[in-house]
């Protein structure tokens, strides 16, 4: 595998901060209309068990901090070393074995990211028992527990863990299986007996080592539920081999992680593959340290993230687009934050959705202002079903929308679908299938065993396919206008969100079987309120109907349409939605992205009003 020290020129004389990246050799060829683009750089050997790296880390650097979190009062970090976590994982694993847990009766974790969750996950995997982290929003935010009930019915768990009995009591009372054991970090749930988490740590290991020896690449490590579906939830079967092979792919893509143990400060949820498999895996696989960030990119919680980043200097930093935007805003007036953050960070990677070019430029400018160098922003493509990473952009092409080339060990097949190419993946990092869903599995794997993603890719340069891919949206989201014109939703939506910053959270593209494209926009109310000049007491409807807000979005339509070459890109009308996306109705996934299909289904009457044109909230292009 070729490796290079990336230090190419950016704009002017600004240099990029050196970082050692891997550049896999790529084979690209076409057979019977299908493209095969494969990494021919071999994947190096990887462990059979995800917890092997916990054992080797405890032997090599037992006192190094593996995971840390601030206490509830915001005091100094509570730290667990590699030796601490291994010792506790063995006790927890034994306790779960004693309760008869297995793949047929797994452990379900309802809570967010905390030290107990971390220990339970590793303890279960050490004993060869799968666990399933479930988004706490299904317990704490949702008022309808149907989706949570469906998840538990799919898994038939033997035990449920919740961090706080009082906080999770409504959900537990509604869905707790009669034959499952309740484990609590604190508190009680009325009417339910429970086991304390602390008591699991007091169990003396006996048979857990034999169970650990029986764990292999095909042993199920965990179940991850895919987010955003309007259908019943799908549990992705994630094996130890998937996790380990994907981490080896990452190490060969980012070999600098082997030079210096990675340090992450991270809030991304562990019920999602990026936070729980990618980021936790990077730390454990490479002997690093994970600081749990109890902040989030929201007006209420981001101050916590900023406090942590003034103290902890990460070597790599991951966030969603909103998080990067809020961070660059804060750095403009916080010199200590900027200096500490950029002191040793080597790269950024955006999770959940692509970083717009505008947000990309802001992040790049912040790095240059502090260090005189650009920090590499890594692009790529991954998903829950591939644990998660498949492609990365580590070469000379650096821009929004580029997702790179296959990582070592990953094979890509591109299959024509209309005028697009669907990406299909094959490799040791790809799931064996959805849990207890034979009909779904028959539909998502093709005749060659490739996983059919529904994502569309296009070559960055059709004459040089080995240079890799641009993301080209979701095939299922694309549609035709009544004129027969094909609308590519992904690129259009990305263009809208970038142009509408900072006033729009997300956009839903409308126009199926209609004569023109429309938009339903979810506004960022704090920014729109400031624009309206009405004050904090104004209602959402009043803000969005105000003259300054309407004038700004009228201008937005002109900007979006000024270079539209035809009806496939021209936006005819839009409407701002005062009601935010609903978790209960699955309009928003737990990772904060919008489910286009669910919004269009639930808000069909709003779409009708958008096209009737009689609603005064509709803004029509001039």
XYZ file of N, CA and C in Angstrom, residues 416-617:
606
model
N -26.024 0.294 -13.163
C -26.901 1.327 -13.703
C -28.315 1.233 -13.141
N -28.848 2.373 -12.749
C -30.218 2.479 -12.246
C -30.776 3.770 -12.815
N -31.539 3.667 -13.905
C -31.927 4.868 -14.627
C -30.673 5.514 -15.194
N -30.501 6.798 -14.926
C -29.294 7.476 -15.405
C -28.249 7.611 -14.291
N -28.404 6.787 -13.227
C -27.455 6.817 -12.122
C -26.777 5.461 -11.971
N -25.801 5.439 -11.063
C -25.079 4.207 -10.754
C -25.236 3.898 -9.268
N -25.867 2.772 -8.963
C -26.018 2.380 -7.563
C -24.737 1.732 -7.061
N -24.294 2.110 -5.864
C -23.105 1.529 -5.257
C -23.468 0.262 -4.498
N -22.689 -0.801 -4.736
C -22.845 -2.057 -4.003
C -21.478 -2.462 -3.454
N -21.469 -2.968 -2.220
C -20.202 -3.226 -1.532
C -20.058 -4.683 -1.129
N -18.794 -5.125 -1.138
C -18.466 -6.492 -0.729
C -17.162 -6.460 0.045
N -17.073 -7.244 1.105
C -15.850 -7.321 1.892
C -16.138 -7.857 3.278
N -15.110 -8.076 4.093
C -15.309 -8.634 5.431
C -16.014 -7.688 6.384
N -16.162 -6.415 5.989
C -16.818 -5.425 6.836
C -18.312 -5.331 6.584
N -18.825 -6.098 5.623
C -20.235 -6.040 5.250
C -21.032 -7.037 6.094
N -22.204 -6.633 6.533
C -23.026 -7.457 7.412
C -23.415 -8.775 6.741
N -23.653 -9.822 7.560
C -24.221 -11.056 7.004
C -25.696 -10.899 6.683
N -26.353 -9.906 7.292
C -27.763 -9.683 7.012
C -28.450 -9.004 8.182
N -29.704 -8.613 7.966
C -30.517 -8.077 9.047
C -30.982 -9.231 9.935
N -31.061 -8.986 11.210
C -31.418 -10.016 12.176
C -32.873 -10.430 12.015
N -33.067 -11.727 11.863
C -34.412 -12.307 11.780
C -35.255 -11.625 10.697
N -34.667 -11.453 9.517
C -35.365 -10.782 8.417
C -34.971 -11.408 7.082
N -35.299 -12.686 6.849
C -34.873 -13.353 5.613
C -35.407 -12.694 4.346
N -36.612 -12.147 4.392
C -37.166 -11.512 3.196
C -36.382 -10.253 2.832
N -36.029 -9.460 3.852
C -35.235 -8.262 3.594
C -33.868 -8.622 3.034
N -33.257 -9.659 3.591
C -31.911 -10.036 3.162
C -31.900 -10.504 1.712
N -32.955 -11.180 1.308
C -33.028 -11.623 -0.088
C -33.071 -10.441 -1.046
N -33.569 -9.313 -0.551
C -33.724 -8.149 -1.423
C -32.497 -7.243 -1.436
N -31.666 -7.285 -0.383
C -30.574 -6.310 -0.299
C -29.221 -6.874 -0.719
N -29.137 -8.148 -1.022
C -27.893 -8.721 -1.546
C -28.132 -9.211 -2.966
N -27.204 -8.873 -3.863
C -27.389 -9.317 -5.246
C -26.843 -10.717 -5.442
N -26.849 -11.185 -6.663
C -26.471 -12.567 -6.968
C -25.009 -12.864 -6.668
N -24.192 -11.829 -6.577
C -22.773 -12.014 -6.263
C -22.457 -11.769 -4.791
N -23.499 -11.549 -3.981
C -23.294 -11.318 -2.566
C -22.947 -9.897 -2.191
N -23.066 -8.953 -3.121
C -22.807 -7.549 -2.830
C -24.009 -6.927 -2.123
N -23.742 -6.088 -1.122
C -24.808 -5.371 -0.439
C -25.244 -4.188 -1.307
N -26.542 -4.103 -1.578
C -27.103 -3.052 -2.428
C -27.496 -1.867 -1.559
N -26.783 -0.757 -1.693
C -26.916 0.334 -0.737
C -28.081 1.275 -1.001
N -28.475 1.430 -2.260
C -29.439 2.473 -2.598
C -28.794 3.842 -2.755
N -27.469 3.930 -2.495
C -26.733 5.176 -2.703
C -26.224 5.232 -4.137
N -26.248 6.411 -4.710
C -25.734 6.596 -6.068
C -24.373 7.285 -6.009
N -23.464 6.815 -6.857
C -22.143 7.424 -6.992
C -21.906 7.749 -8.466
N -21.060 8.733 -8.703
C -20.595 9.006 -10.059
C -19.087 9.229 -9.999
N -18.419 8.980 -11.082
C -16.971 9.165 -11.114
C -16.625 10.653 -11.084
N -15.623 10.986 -10.307
C -15.175 12.372 -10.287
C -14.620 12.759 -11.649
N -14.048 11.796 -12.367
C -13.567 11.998 -13.730
C -13.842 10.714 -14.498
N -14.874 10.687 -15.357
C -15.216 9.457 -16.078
C -14.069 8.874 -16.887
N -13.107 9.714 -17.269
C -11.969 9.229 -18.030
C -10.913 8.588 -17.138
N -11.003 8.809 -15.837
C -10.035 8.249 -14.888
C -10.795 7.692 -13.675
N -11.480 6.578 -13.848
C -12.320 6.037 -12.768
C -11.555 5.683 -11.502
N -10.255 5.461 -11.634
C -9.458 5.107 -10.461
C -9.326 6.273 -9.479
N -9.726 7.481 -9.883
C -9.672 8.626 -8.978
C -10.795 8.611 -7.951
N -11.823 7.789 -8.196
C -12.862 7.644 -7.193
C -14.152 8.354 -7.526
N -14.954 8.581 -6.473
C -16.368 8.884 -6.655
C -16.796 10.201 -6.012
N -17.836 10.757 -6.607
C -18.633 11.809 -5.994
C -19.949 11.174 -5.540
N -20.442 11.605 -4.390
C -21.749 11.123 -3.937
C -22.825 11.734 -4.826
N -23.799 10.909 -5.222
C -24.805 11.347 -6.186
C -26.223 11.140 -5.674
N -26.371 11.162 -4.340
C -27.705 11.087 -3.749
C -28.205 9.681 -3.512
N -29.443 9.596 -3.019
C -30.110 8.320 -2.773
C -31.041 8.016 -3.942
N -30.916 6.820 -4.481
C -31.748 6.449 -5.621
C -33.225 6.504 -5.263
N -33.568 6.059 -4.057
C -34.970 5.986 -3.665
C -35.603 7.366 -3.519
N -34.789 8.403 -3.307
C -35.325 9.750 -3.134
C -35.550 10.465 -4.458
N -34.914 10.014 -5.519
C -35.036 10.678 -6.810
C -36.404 10.412 -7.421
N -36.839 11.322 -8.263
C -38.175 11.183 -8.846
C -38.235 11.895 -10.190
N -39.366 11.726 -10.852
C -39.616 12.425 -12.111
C -40.753 13.421 -11.941
N -40.588 14.575 -12.601
C -41.687 15.522 -12.704
C -42.729 14.985 -13.679
N -43.882 15.623 -13.705
C -44.941 15.178 -14.620
C -44.525 15.322 -16.078
N -43.511 16.142 -16.332
C -42.998 16.319 -17.687
C -42.062 15.188 -18.109
N -41.730 14.292 -17.166
C -40.778 13.218 -17.440
C -39.350 13.581 -17.087
N -39.137 14.825 -16.650
C -37.798 15.253 -16.258
C -37.390 14.595 -14.949
N -36.189 14.054 -14.910
C -35.672 13.350 -13.732
C -35.023 14.352 -12.782
N -35.380 14.284 -11.487
C -34.843 15.186 -10.473
C -33.924 14.393 -9.538
N -32.685 14.808 -9.444
C -31.707 14.181 -8.556
C -31.734 14.929 -7.227
N -32.332 14.316 -6.227
C -32.645 15.007 -4.978
C -31.393 15.346 -4.174
N -30.465 14.388 -4.042
C -29.318 14.584 -3.167
C -28.502 15.838 -3.476
N -27.997 15.986 -4.687
C -27.214 17.190 -5.006
C -28.021 18.484 -4.880
N -29.310 18.434 -5.263
C -30.135 19.636 -5.171
C -30.350 20.033 -3.711
N -30.640 19.062 -2.869
C -30.845 19.333 -1.448
C -29.581 19.912 -0.818
N -28.426 19.338 -1.167
C -27.158 19.842 -0.626
C -26.925 21.293 -1.051
N -27.258 21.611 -2.288
C -27.104 22.981 -2.788
C -27.996 23.942 -2.004
N -29.222 23.515 -1.727
C -30.160 24.370 -0.994
C -29.661 24.638 0.414
N -29.252 23.592 1.119
C -28.816 23.747 2.510
C -27.593 24.652 2.599
N -26.678 24.500 1.653
C -25.483 25.335 1.655
C -25.837 26.794 1.402
N -26.696 27.041 0.419
C -27.047 28.416 0.063
C -27.908 29.079 1.133
N -28.655 28.277 1.883
C -29.596 28.826 2.862
C -28.998 28.981 4.254
N -27.716 28.665 4.412
C -27.067 28.815 5.720
C -27.052 30.290 6.120
N -27.300 30.632 7.403
C -27.527 29.718 8.531
C -28.992 29.559 8.891
N -29.898 29.877 7.973
C -31.312 29.984 8.321
C -32.106 28.690 8.158
N -31.480 27.650 7.596
C -32.215 26.417 7.325
C -31.510 25.225 7.955
N -32.275 24.429 8.685
C -31.764 23.191 9.271
C -31.681 22.101 8.217
N -32.764 21.922 7.466
C -32.780 20.889 6.437
C -33.879 21.191 5.428
N -33.822 20.472 4.311
C -34.751 20.722 3.215
C -35.318 19.413 2.695
N -36.571 19.441 2.322
C -37.228 18.309 1.671
C -37.660 18.766 0.286
N -37.246 18.014 -0.723
C -37.542 18.374 -2.113
C -38.852 17.714 -2.530
N -39.754 18.500 -3.095
C -41.050 17.997 -3.545
C -41.155 18.098 -5.071
N -42.174 17.423 -5.617
C -42.409 17.534 -7.057
C -42.743 16.231 -7.742
N -42.907 15.150 -6.999
C -43.217 13.852 -7.620
C -44.506 13.973 -8.432
N -44.419 13.699 -9.721
C -45.554 13.737 -10.643
C -46.214 15.120 -10.721
N -45.464 16.148 -10.409
C -45.958 17.517 -10.551
C -45.116 18.234 -11.606
N -45.514 19.440 -11.934
C -44.870 20.120 -13.054
C -43.605 20.867 -12.660
N -43.376 21.067 -11.346
C -42.230 21.863 -10.925
C -41.727 21.399 -9.563
N -40.486 21.759 -9.275
C -39.856 21.407 -8.006
C -40.255 22.420 -6.934
N -40.531 21.902 -5.736
C -40.794 22.756 -4.583
C -39.922 22.343 -3.410
N -39.936 23.145 -2.363
C -39.160 22.859 -1.163
C -40.025 23.036 0.071
N -39.902 22.108 1.006
C -40.364 22.301 2.372
C -39.110 22.501 3.212
N -39.013 23.622 3.887
C -37.806 23.959 4.622
C -38.066 23.963 6.128
N -37.190 23.276 6.854
C -37.208 23.342 8.311
C -36.235 24.444 8.720
N -36.742 25.547 9.261
C -35.859 26.678 9.565
C -35.104 26.490 10.877
N -33.992 27.185 10.998
C -33.306 27.328 12.282
C -33.907 28.569 12.944
N -34.769 28.307 13.912
C -35.593 29.390 14.423
C -34.788 30.469 15.129
N -33.676 30.113 15.781
C -32.920 31.142 16.485
C -32.366 32.174 15.507
N -31.932 31.705 14.315
C -31.401 32.622 13.304
C -32.524 33.403 12.617
N -33.624 32.709 12.337
C -34.751 33.390 11.690
C -35.365 34.427 12.625
N -35.396 34.133 13.919
C -35.929 35.103 14.889
C -35.080 36.366 14.897
N -33.755 36.186 14.898
C -32.869 37.353 14.853
C -33.079 38.149 13.568
N -33.276 37.443 12.465
C -33.494 38.115 11.181
C -34.811 38.894 11.182
N -35.830 38.359 11.842
C -37.163 38.977 11.827
C -37.231 40.264 12.623
N -36.332 40.404 13.612
C -36.295 41.568 14.508
C -37.557 41.689 15.362
N -38.270 40.558 15.575
C -39.506 40.579 16.365
C -39.272 40.327 17.834
N -38.117 39.746 18.185
C -37.862 39.458 19.586
C -38.156 38.015 19.929
N -37.637 37.582 21.081
C -37.717 36.167 21.474
C -39.132 35.719 21.804
N -40.021 36.662 22.098
C -41.389 36.280 22.472
C -42.278 35.972 21.273
N -41.823 36.258 20.078
C -42.642 36.022 18.882
C -42.800 34.527 18.629
N -43.942 34.130 18.134
C -44.175 32.726 17.803
C -43.440 32.357 16.527
N -43.285 31.059 16.302
C -42.629 30.600 15.082
C -43.372 31.074 13.849
N -44.695 31.000 13.894
C -45.490 31.427 12.736
C -45.287 32.919 12.449
N -45.228 33.735 13.511
C -45.032 35.173 13.330
C -43.652 35.466 12.743
N -42.646 34.764 13.235
C -41.293 34.969 12.725
C -41.219 34.644 11.235
N -41.757 33.484 10.853
C -41.629 33.035 9.468
C -42.483 33.862 8.505
N -43.526 34.517 9.025
C -44.370 35.372 8.180
C -43.865 36.808 8.118
N -42.816 37.131 8.890
C -42.327 38.512 8.935
C -41.719 38.917 7.599
N -41.768 40.209 7.330
C -41.274 40.720 6.047
C -39.785 40.459 5.832
N -38.908 40.651 6.837
C -37.485 40.383 6.585
C -37.195 38.925 6.248
N -37.894 38.016 6.923
C -37.662 36.596 6.659
C -38.154 36.233 5.259
N -39.355 36.660 4.920
C -39.881 36.353 3.593
C -39.000 36.965 2.500
N -38.518 38.158 2.709
C -37.661 38.806 1.707
C -36.360 38.026 1.525
N -35.806 37.532 2.636
C -34.556 36.778 2.529
C -34.763 35.507 1.718
N -35.878 34.806 1.931
C -36.114 33.551 1.213
C -36.553 33.803 -0.235
N -37.140 34.941 -0.507
C -37.400 35.302 -1.901
C -36.081 35.472 -2.653
N -35.125 36.136 -1.985
C -33.802 36.289 -2.600
C -33.102 34.940 -2.747
N -33.316 34.053 -1.786
C -32.718 32.719 -1.867
C -33.174 31.997 -3.136
N -34.458 32.074 -3.437
C -34.952 31.434 -4.661
C -34.256 31.996 -5.898
N -34.040 33.296 -5.923
C -33.345 33.887 -7.064
C -31.918 33.377 -7.175
N -31.239 33.271 -6.029
C -29.859 32.781 -6.034
C -29.799 31.335 -6.505
N -30.719 30.512 -6.002
C -30.722 29.100 -6.368
C -31.018 28.891 -7.845
N -31.827 29.774 -8.408
C -32.273 29.573 -9.784
C -31.430 30.311 -10.818
N -30.492 31.121 -10.371
C -29.774 31.948 -11.344
C -28.912 31.128 -12.295
N -28.467 29.946 -11.846
C -27.676 29.097 -12.744
C -28.369 27.766 -13.035
N -29.674 27.696 -12.765
C -30.427 26.470 -13.059
C -30.580 26.322 -14.563
N -30.101 25.200 -15.077
C -30.071 25.013 -16.526
C -31.356 24.442 -17.097
N -32.275 24.012 -16.233
C -33.518 23.437 -16.714
C -34.441 23.112 -15.567
N -35.573 22.473 -15.870
C -36.581 22.199 -14.844
C -36.114 21.189 -13.812
N -35.056 20.445 -14.095
C -34.555 19.467 -13.134
C -33.815 20.125 -11.976
N -33.508 21.433 -12.121
C -32.782 22.144 -11.072
C -33.501 23.423 -10.618
N -34.468 23.883 -11.394
C -35.134 25.142 -11.044
C -36.186 24.897 -9.974
N -36.126 25.680 -8.902
C -37.068 25.554 -7.782
C -38.159 26.601 -7.959
N -39.387 26.143 -8.036
C -40.507 27.019 -8.364
C -41.113 27.677 -7.135
N -41.045 26.992 -5.966
C -41.731 27.508 -4.790
C -41.186 26.859 -3.532
N -41.448 27.494 -2.411
C -41.024 26.904 -1.142
C -41.974 27.326 -0.037
N -41.909 26.581 1.052
C -42.681 26.907 2.243
C -41.830 26.609 3.469
N -41.848 27.530 4.436
C -41.153 27.351 5.701
C -42.104 26.691 6.695
N -41.623 25.665 7.379
C -42.465 24.866 8.268
C -42.242 25.276 9.721
N -43.259 25.827 10.381
C -43.081 26.224 11.782
C -42.980 25.043 12.734
N -43.554 23.900 12.347
C -43.488 22.711 13.205
C -42.202 21.947 12.903
N -41.354 21.722 13.890
C -40.099 21.000 13.644
C -40.344 19.545 13.285
N -39.364 18.866 12.718
C -39.528 17.448 12.388
C -39.795 16.617 13.633
N -40.656 15.624 13.491
C -41.123 14.825 14.622
C -40.357 13.515 14.734
N -39.840 13.235 15.934
C -39.217 11.945 16.196
C -40.274 10.854 16.231
N -41.411 11.148 16.889
C -42.480 10.149 17.000
C -42.947 9.668 15.633
N -43.019 10.580 14.670
C -43.481 10.228 13.323
C -42.326 9.889 12.390
N -41.134 9.738 12.955
C -39.963 9.265 12.225
C -39.513 10.222 11.125
N -39.876 11.501 11.294
C -39.413 12.501 10.335
C -37.942 12.848 10.552
N -37.475 12.642 11.760
C -36.069 12.890 12.066
C -35.474 11.645 12.693
N -34.320 11.265 12.212
C -33.633 10.111 12.773
C -32.908 10.519 14.046
N -32.444 9.531 14.811
C -31.757 9.821 16.063
C -30.423 10.513 15.843
N -29.871 10.441 14.646
C -28.598 11.133 14.384
C -28.822 12.541 13.851
N -30.111 12.966 13.790
C -30.398 14.342 13.445
C -30.636 14.610 11.975
N -30.714 13.584 11.145
C -30.962 13.790 9.717
C -32.454 13.647 9.420
N -32.873 14.255 8.320
C -34.279 14.268 7.947
C -34.614 13.061 7.083
N -35.736 12.423 7.402
C -36.266 11.327 6.598
C -37.219 11.929 5.571
N -36.735 12.102 4.351
C -37.512 12.766 3.308
C -38.865 12.080 3.079
N -38.835 10.765 2.981
C -40.063 10.029 2.682
C -41.101 10.195 3.781
N -40.653 10.133 5.042
C -41.591 10.262 6.157
C -42.214 11.655 6.189
N -41.417 12.683 5.909
C -41.947 14.048 5.890
C -42.999 14.195 4.796
N -42.706 13.706 3.602
C -43.652 13.835 2.490
C -44.933 13.068 2.761
N -44.824 11.923 3.428
C -46.006 11.114 3.738
C -46.864 11.795 4.791
N -46.228 12.223 5.872
C -46.981 12.815 6.980
C -47.564 14.171 6.596
N -46.851 14.911 5.778
C -47.263 16.281 5.471
C -47.795 16.407 4.046
N -48.522 15.389 3.639
C -49.089 15.397 2.276
C -49.993 16.601 2.055
N -50.743 16.988 3.088
C -51.643 18.141 2.945
C -50.836 19.427 2.771
N -49.691 19.508 3.421
C -48.839 20.689 3.273
C -48.286 20.759 1.851
N -47.912 19.594 1.299
C -47.428 19.562 -0.081
C -48.523 20.035 -1.033
N -49.775 19.597 -0.782
C -50.887 20.056 -1.617
C -51.025 21.579 -1.540
N -50.931 22.118 -0.331
C -51.050 23.565 -0.167
C -49.911 24.304 -0.866
N -48.727 23.692 -0.846
C -47.576 24.297 -1.521
C -47.849 24.481 -2.998
N -48.498 23.506 -3.622
C -48.722 23.573 -5.066
C -50.023 24.271 -5.434
N -50.991 24.300 -4.510
C -52.212 25.051 -4.806
C -51.911 26.547 -4.897
N -50.944 27.002 -4.072
C -50.510 28.396 -4.156
C -51.406 29.386 -3.459
N -52.451 28.887 -2.781
C -53.375 29.806 -2.107
C -52.958 30.103 -0.673
N -52.077 29.285 -0.115
C -51.603 29.499 1.247
C -50.663 30.703 1.243
N -50.929 31.685 2.115
C -50.078 32.895 2.116
C -48.642 32.620 2.526
N -48.355 31.455 3.123
C -46.984 31.132 3.538
C -46.125 30.667 2.367
